[in-house]
Amino acid sequence: MGRKLYHIPAWHNRVDWSIDKPPKEHEDPTVSYMRKMPPRFWQEAELFWDIVDEAFADIHVRDWTQVRIFSDTTWETSPEEETFIRNMAKQGSRHMQVVVKLLERGATLEVTEEMSLFIGKGIEEAYNVQLDARDKAIAHNINMRLQADEIGFLLLGMSHKSWERHLDVDIVVEPVLKEEHLTKCAEL
């Protein structure tokens, strides 16, 4: 069977960006920018995740214990990280709700990113300036952690573009969103 990686593009919603919390005194410019997005943007994000849920329902796996979860900004696997993910899901993070669904089916959360790329950097720098370095690190972690005959799910923000070219050649990437789902997305 080889190694298979399902890709789920992540449209981070209001909860992921902490938009509904009071602004911090020295807030990162990217978060400040996201606060200015019109309500329609956030409504479309929710509709997008409804489409992802629909597409996700079409995926069938025999043994979920052979599934690994790779999710952006996951740089450790610990009970605290899992609690954080579950809390974000309860607050309404659709991204983290998918991660929790996978965990509840028996999948394993994996280290996806390298914390060293984030230390001492604001969100804007870490998400934009370091994007290619992050993508290389994400691909490296997938290459190292996804074993033969295992399935991975990669939930990664839509701005990530170069990760796939850094994957080992034996990893088959399959988008979760098929043509009919992409058509619905284009209609948003």
mmCIF file of C-alpha atoms in Angstrom:
data_model
loop_
_atom_site.group_PDB
_atom_site.id
_atom_site.type_symbol
_atom_site.label_atom_id
_atom_site.label_comp_id
_atom_site.label_asym_id
_atom_site.label_seq_id
_atom_site.Cartn_x
_atom_site.Cartn_y
_atom_site.Cartn_z
ATOM 1 C CA MET A 1 0.000 0.000 0.000
ATOM 2 C CA GLY A 2 2.814 2.448 0.770
ATOM 3 C CA ARG A 3 2.430 5.727 2.601
ATOM 4 C CA LYS A 4 -0.636 7.862 1.958
ATOM 5 C CA LEU A 5 -1.220 11.432 3.086
ATOM 6 C CA TYR A 6 -4.641 13.076 2.957
ATOM 7 C CA HIS A 7 -4.356 16.846 2.733
ATOM 8 C CA ILE A 8 -6.997 19.090 4.293
ATOM 9 C CA PRO A 9 -6.419 22.792 3.613
ATOM 10 C CA ALA A 10 -7.197 24.774 6.750
ATOM 11 C CA TRP A 11 -9.099 28.076 6.644
ATOM 12 C CA HIS A 12 -8.411 29.376 10.130
ATOM 13 C CA ASN A 13 -11.549 30.807 11.702
ATOM 14 C CA ARG A 14 -12.224 33.461 14.336
ATOM 15 C CA VAL A 15 -11.371 31.084 17.182
ATOM 16 C CA ASP A 16 -8.039 30.095 15.618
ATOM 17 C CA TRP A 17 -7.081 33.772 15.323
ATOM 18 C CA SER A 18 -8.470 34.707 18.794
ATOM 19 C CA ILE A 19 -10.456 37.466 17.098
ATOM 20 C CA ASP A 20 -13.224 37.425 19.696
ATOM 21 C CA LYS A 21 -10.821 38.024 22.579
ATOM 22 C CA PRO A 22 -9.847 41.583 23.538
ATOM 23 C CA PRO A 23 -6.825 42.887 21.606
ATOM 24 C CA LYS A 24 -3.474 42.679 23.338
ATOM 25 C CA GLU A 25 -1.469 45.840 23.932
ATOM 26 C CA HIS A 26 1.277 44.736 21.528
ATOM 27 C CA GLU A 27 -0.777 42.607 19.213
ATOM 28 C CA ASP A 28 0.846 40.975 16.227
ATOM 29 C CA PRO A 29 0.077 42.890 12.997
ATOM 30 C CA THR A 30 -1.353 39.775 11.319
ATOM 31 C CA VAL A 31 -3.911 39.315 14.101
ATOM 32 C CA SER A 32 -4.773 43.027 13.924
ATOM 33 C CA TYR A 33 -5.292 42.638 10.177
ATOM 34 C CA MET A 34 -7.507 39.575 10.662
ATOM 35 C CA ARG A 35 -9.675 41.533 13.121
ATOM 36 C CA LYS A 36 -10.600 43.835 10.228
ATOM 37 C CA MET A 37 -11.966 41.060 8.036
ATOM 38 C CA PRO A 38 -15.660 41.541 7.240
ATOM 39 C CA PRO A 39 -18.265 39.186 8.741
ATOM 40 C CA ARG A 40 -18.775 37.569 5.317
ATOM 41 C CA PHE A 41 -15.159 36.319 5.380
ATOM 42 C CA TRP A 42 -15.794 34.459 8.632
ATOM 43 C CA GLN A 43 -19.154 33.139 7.387
ATOM 44 C CA GLU A 44 -17.402 31.748 4.319
ATOM 45 C CA ALA A 45 -14.804 30.100 6.569
ATOM 46 C CA GLU A 46 -17.591 28.270 8.387
ATOM 47 C CA LEU A 47 -19.210 27.219 5.094
ATOM 48 C CA PHE A 48 -15.821 25.970 3.907
ATOM 49 C CA TRP A 49 -15.516 23.742 6.985
ATOM 50 C CA ASP A 50 -19.022 22.373 6.321
ATOM 51 C CA ILE A 51 -17.722 21.287 2.901
ATOM 52 C CA VAL A 52 -14.635 19.728 4.529
ATOM 53 C CA ASP A 53 -16.908 17.802 6.925
ATOM 54 C CA GLU A 54 -18.912 16.519 3.942
ATOM 55 C CA ALA A 55 -15.734 15.431 2.122
ATOM 56 C CA PHE A 56 -14.280 13.889 5.287
ATOM 57 C CA ALA A 57 -17.355 11.659 5.622
ATOM 58 C CA ASP A 58 -16.356 9.958 2.336
ATOM 59 C CA ILE A 59 -13.015 8.735 3.720
ATOM 60 C CA HIS A 60 -12.958 5.172 4.992
ATOM 61 C CA VAL A 61 -10.071 3.729 6.974
ATOM 62 C CA ARG A 62 -9.870 0.131 8.239
ATOM 63 C CA ASP A 63 -7.578 0.708 11.209
ATOM 64 C CA TRP A 64 -7.509 4.207 12.669
ATOM 65 C CA THR A 65 -4.652 3.224 14.987
ATOM 66 C CA GLN A 66 -2.469 3.222 11.849
ATOM 67 C CA VAL A 67 -3.335 6.877 11.149
ATOM 68 C CA ARG A 68 -1.124 9.824 12.023
ATOM 69 C CA ILE A 69 -2.315 13.427 12.361
ATOM 70 C CA PHE A 70 -0.098 16.292 11.196
ATOM 71 C CA SER A 71 -1.504 19.718 12.008
ATOM 72 C CA ASP A 72 0.160 23.095 11.593
ATOM 73 C CA THR A 73 1.568 24.674 14.761
ATOM 74 C CA THR A 74 1.766 21.283 16.494
ATOM 75 C CA TRP A 75 5.312 21.227 17.810
ATOM 76 C CA GLU A 76 4.858 18.805 20.666
ATOM 77 C CA THR A 77 2.731 15.821 21.557
ATOM 78 C CA SER A 78 1.732 15.761 25.185
ATOM 79 C CA PRO A 79 -1.391 15.546 27.317
ATOM 80 C CA GLU A 80 -1.256 19.356 27.587
ATOM 81 C CA GLU A 81 -1.211 19.745 23.792
ATOM 82 C CA GLU A 82 -4.155 17.393 23.418
ATOM 83 C CA THR A 83 -6.054 19.327 26.125
ATOM 84 C CA PHE A 84 -5.295 22.574 24.286
ATOM 85 C CA ILE A 85 -6.586 21.080 21.010
ATOM 86 C CA ARG A 86 -9.762 19.797 22.667
ATOM 87 C CA ASN A 87 -10.365 23.194 24.319
ATOM 88 C CA MET A 88 -9.903 24.990 20.995
ATOM 89 C CA ALA A 89 -12.360 22.545 19.399
ATOM 90 C CA LYS A 90 -14.919 23.217 22.162
ATOM 91 C CA GLN A 91 -14.505 26.955 21.622
ATOM 92 C CA GLY A 92 -15.346 26.493 17.935
ATOM 93 C CA SER A 93 -12.074 25.932 16.065
ATOM 94 C CA ARG A 94 -13.239 23.883 13.106
ATOM 95 C CA HIS A 95 -9.618 22.930 12.340
ATOM 96 C CA MET A 96 -9.213 21.476 15.819
ATOM 97 C CA GLN A 97 -12.633 19.798 15.639
ATOM 98 C CA VAL A 98 -11.304 17.723 12.730
ATOM 99 C CA VAL A 99 -8.197 16.857 14.751
ATOM 100 C CA VAL A 100 -10.386 15.762 17.675
ATOM 101 C CA LYS A 101 -12.529 13.588 15.351
ATOM 102 C CA LEU A 102 -9.356 11.853 14.194
ATOM 103 C CA LEU A 103 -8.093 11.401 17.768
ATOM 104 C CA GLU A 104 -11.419 9.936 18.860
ATOM 105 C CA ARG A 105 -11.236 7.376 16.056
ATOM 106 C CA GLY A 106 -7.846 6.219 17.339
ATOM 107 C CA ALA A 107 -5.390 8.274 15.247
ATOM 108 C CA THR A 108 -2.128 9.524 16.759
ATOM 109 C CA LEU A 109 -1.143 13.192 16.920
ATOM 110 C CA GLU A 110 2.384 13.798 15.624
ATOM 111 C CA VAL A 111 4.884 16.617 15.942
ATOM 112 C CA THR A 112 4.441 18.586 12.747
ATOM 113 C CA GLU A 113 6.397 21.818 13.117
ATOM 114 C CA GLU A 114 9.702 22.853 14.626
ATOM 115 C CA MET A 115 9.300 25.200 17.571
ATOM 116 C CA SER A 116 12.715 26.733 16.860
ATOM 117 C CA LEU A 117 11.207 28.433 13.801
ATOM 118 C CA PHE A 118 8.750 30.275 16.074
ATOM 119 C CA ILE A 119 10.902 31.247 19.068
ATOM 120 C CA GLY A 120 11.486 34.976 19.266
ATOM 121 C CA LYS A 121 9.306 35.706 16.264
ATOM 122 C CA GLY A 122 5.902 37.301 16.013
ATOM 123 C CA ILE A 123 3.053 35.556 14.242
ATOM 124 C CA GLU A 124 3.525 37.639 11.104
ATOM 125 C CA GLU A 125 7.190 36.710 10.743
ATOM 126 C CA ALA A 126 6.634 33.062 11.634
ATOM 127 C CA TYR A 127 3.701 32.669 9.260
ATOM 128 C CA ASN A 128 4.997 34.680 6.323
ATOM 129 C CA VAL A 129 8.745 35.175 6.292
ATOM 130 C CA GLN A 130 9.457 31.660 7.550
ATOM 131 C CA LEU A 131 6.801 29.879 5.473
ATOM 132 C CA ASP A 132 9.186 27.962 3.215
ATOM 133 C CA ALA A 133 11.330 26.904 6.179
ATOM 134 C CA ARG A 134 8.184 25.776 7.999
ATOM 135 C CA ASP A 135 7.053 23.802 4.939
ATOM 136 C CA LYS A 136 10.433 22.032 4.744
ATOM 137 C CA ALA A 137 10.247 21.165 8.451
ATOM 138 C CA ILE A 138 6.660 19.926 8.100
ATOM 139 C CA ALA A 139 7.631 17.683 5.175
ATOM 140 C CA HIS A 140 10.687 16.418 7.083
ATOM 141 C CA ASN A 141 8.543 15.497 10.095
ATOM 142 C CA ILE A 142 6.031 13.701 7.877
ATOM 143 C CA ASN A 143 8.859 11.855 6.083
ATOM 144 C CA MET A 144 10.279 10.702 9.422
ATOM 145 C CA ARG A 145 7.042 9.845 11.246
ATOM 146 C CA LEU A 146 4.731 8.381 8.584
ATOM 147 C CA GLN A 147 5.713 4.719 8.362
ATOM 148 C CA ALA A 148 5.192 2.163 5.590
ATOM 149 C CA ASP A 149 1.541 1.252 5.052
ATOM 150 C CA GLU A 150 0.332 4.106 7.269
ATOM 151 C CA ILE A 151 -2.073 6.910 6.480
ATOM 152 C CA GLY A 152 -1.554 10.511 7.487
ATOM 153 C CA PHE A 153 -3.890 13.479 7.616
ATOM 154 C CA LEU A 154 -2.266 16.869 7.121
ATOM 155 C CA LEU A 155 -4.260 19.927 8.185
ATOM 156 C CA LEU A 156 -2.334 22.933 6.993
ATOM 157 C CA GLY A 157 -3.220 26.583 6.483
ATOM 158 C CA MET A 158 -3.913 27.577 2.894
ATOM 159 C CA SER A 159 -0.863 29.830 2.670
ATOM 160 C CA HIS A 160 1.452 26.790 2.815
ATOM 161 C CA LYS A 161 2.508 26.087 -0.776
ATOM 162 C CA SER A 162 5.882 24.299 -0.868
ATOM 163 C CA TRP A 163 5.523 21.413 1.613
ATOM 164 C CA GLU A 164 4.570 18.797 -0.977
ATOM 165 C CA ARG A 165 7.758 19.128 -3.028
ATOM 166 C CA HIS A 166 9.815 18.247 0.072
ATOM 167 C CA LEU A 167 8.016 14.951 0.756
ATOM 168 C CA ASP A 168 9.655 11.593 0.080
ATOM 169 C CA VAL A 169 8.689 10.287 -3.366
ATOM 170 C CA ASP A 170 6.896 7.222 -1.966
ATOM 171 C CA ILE A 171 4.299 9.331 -0.112
ATOM 172 C CA VAL A 172 1.101 9.587 -2.141
ATOM 173 C CA VAL A 173 -0.784 12.814 -1.437
ATOM 174 C CA GLU A 174 -4.528 12.764 -1.859
ATOM 175 C CA PRO A 175 -6.615 15.888 -1.385
ATOM 176 C CA VAL A 176 -9.648 15.435 0.848
ATOM 177 C CA LEU A 177 -11.496 18.038 -1.200
ATOM 178 C CA LYS A 178 -12.423 16.478 -4.548
ATOM 179 C CA GLU A 179 -13.617 18.354 -7.636
ATOM 180 C CA GLU A 180 -17.235 18.521 -6.485
ATOM 181 C CA HIS A 181 -16.138 19.990 -3.155
ATOM 182 C CA LEU A 182 -13.860 22.520 -4.837
ATOM 183 C CA THR A 183 -16.788 23.619 -7.012
ATOM 184 C CA LYS A 184 -18.815 24.297 -3.845
ATOM 185 C CA CYS A 185 -15.863 26.220 -2.387
ATOM 186 C CA ALA A 186 -15.606 28.354 -5.515
ATOM 187 C CA GLU A 187 -19.245 29.305 -5.064
ATOM 188 C CA LEU A 188 -18.628 30.782 -1.597
#
